[in-house]
């Protein structure tokens, strides 16, 4: 299982945004939708071994939405369908415990600190980090990405305190969803190479 955490600094925490104008009315939930697509959607199917935490910080109380590939249903490649799923999750009465919205989608109140402090091994994606291709990754990596605003100094301090490693997918600043595609691709290649060496060993 690999997880992605994406922080939406201005993302609405209530469902009162328009599916006809997602970028203009939702606090850039369109960015989060594209990250969800990049994380899960394959040519013919869904990556079941992926989870995505969306941290929505645009209003108090802040919220976290978790999409879990093993159970996820109703996800299509288009942004509008994903935004509609997020809208449904935001309509659920959220508490500090996870509540289920639709299959594979859960919501709770909370912010970035709750996720970072949960004790998992974090990999923070930043342009000037170590090259992803040369970095050894844990079996269950958790990748952290910013939105169009990047990450704040306070969030970076939390990541540093949690021992996050800083990793780059390349020298050019990309959109977060494009980074996710590159990470998935790198992990696909590593998994394929591992399978080949296992076949050779047997
Ligand atoms: C659009 S970028 C943020 C740009 C923002 N203006 C800034 O200055 O941080 C969104 C996120 O993608 C990730 N990112 C973008 N390019 C990257 C790269 N080359 N390597 C690693 N992560 C990258 C970072 O997590 C970043 O916060």
Short mmCIF file of C-alpha atoms in Angstrom, two decimals, residues 83-177:
data_model
loop_
_atom_site.label_atom_id
_atom_site.label_comp_id
_atom_site.label_asym_id
_atom_site.label_seq_id
_atom_site.Cartn_x
_atom_site.Cartn_y
_atom_site.Cartn_z
CA UNK A 83 -15.50 16.76 -7.15
CA UNK A 84 -19.02 15.37 -6.70
CA UNK A 85 -17.63 12.58 -4.48
CA UNK A 86 -15.71 15.16 -2.42
CA UNK A 87 -18.85 17.31 -2.18
CA UNK A 88 -20.77 14.29 -0.81
CA UNK A 89 -18.02 13.63 1.74
CA UNK A 90 -18.16 17.26 2.87
CA UNK A 91 -21.91 16.95 3.41
CA UNK A 92 -21.36 14.20 6.00
CA UNK A 93 -21.44 15.45 9.60
CA UNK A 94 -17.75 15.09 10.37
CA UNK A 95 -16.33 14.39 13.84
CA UNK A 96 -12.83 13.50 15.06
CA UNK A 97 -13.59 9.87 14.12
CA UNK A 98 -13.70 8.64 10.51
CA UNK A 99 -17.21 8.58 8.99
CA UNK A 100 -17.94 6.75 5.76
CA UNK A 101 -19.34 8.82 2.91
CA UNK A 102 -19.46 6.58 -0.18
CA UNK A 103 -17.65 3.23 -0.71
CA UNK A 104 -13.94 3.79 -0.02
CA UNK A 105 -14.33 7.45 0.98
CA UNK A 106 -14.11 8.57 4.60
CA UNK A 107 -14.10 11.97 6.28
CA UNK A 108 -13.12 13.40 9.65
CA UNK A 109 -12.28 16.76 11.14
CA UNK A 110 -8.56 17.40 11.52
CA UNK A 111 -5.57 18.95 9.85
CA UNK A 112 -2.09 18.26 8.60
CA UNK A 113 -0.55 17.86 12.06
CA UNK A 114 -2.78 14.85 12.87
CA UNK A 115 -1.51 12.96 9.81
CA UNK A 116 2.13 13.90 10.27
CA UNK A 117 2.14 13.01 13.93
CA UNK A 118 0.70 9.56 13.33
CA UNK A 119 4.20 8.03 13.32
CA UNK A 120 4.49 6.82 9.73
CA UNK A 121 7.58 7.15 7.54
CA UNK A 122 7.01 10.23 5.41
CA UNK A 123 8.48 11.26 2.08
CA UNK A 124 8.06 14.97 1.40
CA UNK A 125 8.09 15.89 -2.27
CA UNK A 126 10.02 19.08 -2.92
CA UNK A 127 11.84 20.34 -5.97
CA UNK A 128 15.26 20.48 -4.28
CA UNK A 129 15.11 17.08 -2.57
CA UNK A 130 17.16 13.93 -3.27
CA UNK A 131 16.46 12.30 -6.63
CA UNK A 132 13.57 9.83 -6.26
CA UNK A 133 15.29 7.36 -8.62
CA UNK A 134 18.17 6.83 -6.23
CA UNK A 135 16.19 6.74 -2.98
CA UNK A 136 15.36 3.53 -1.12
CA UNK A 137 11.68 3.58 -0.20
CA UNK A 138 9.82 1.76 2.57
CA UNK A 139 7.34 -0.99 1.62
CA UNK A 140 4.44 1.26 2.54
CA UNK A 141 5.54 4.77 1.61
CA UNK A 142 3.56 7.90 2.45
CA UNK A 143 4.23 10.80 0.07
CA UNK A 144 3.39 14.39 1.05
CA UNK A 145 2.67 17.08 -1.54
CA UNK A 146 1.58 20.70 -1.50
CA UNK A 147 -0.99 22.42 -3.70
CA UNK A 148 -0.46 25.56 -5.84
CA UNK A 149 0.85 27.30 -2.72
CA UNK A 150 3.40 24.60 -1.91
CA UNK A 151 3.81 23.98 1.83
CA UNK A 152 3.99 26.58 4.60
CA UNK A 153 7.03 27.02 6.87
CA UNK A 154 5.02 25.59 9.79
CA UNK A 155 4.09 22.49 7.77
CA UNK A 156 7.70 22.04 6.71
CA UNK A 157 8.75 22.32 10.36
CA UNK A 158 6.24 19.58 11.28
CA UNK A 159 7.61 17.38 8.50
CA UNK A 160 11.18 17.93 9.64
CA UNK A 161 10.26 17.11 13.24
CA UNK A 162 8.55 13.93 12.04
CA UNK A 163 11.77 12.91 10.26
CA UNK A 164 10.36 13.16 6.74
CA UNK A 165 12.82 12.61 3.92
CA UNK A 166 12.82 15.29 1.19
CA UNK A 167 12.66 13.81 -2.29
CA UNK A 168 12.45 15.33 -5.77
CA UNK A 169 11.05 13.93 -9.01
CA UNK A 170 13.17 16.34 -11.05
CA UNK A 171 14.63 19.84 -11.21
CA UNK A 172 11.53 21.57 -12.61
CA UNK A 173 8.55 22.60 -10.47
CA UNK A 174 5.55 20.52 -11.58
CA UNK A 175 1.90 20.30 -10.65
CA UNK A 176 1.27 17.97 -7.71
CA UNK A 177 -0.79 15.54 -9.84
#
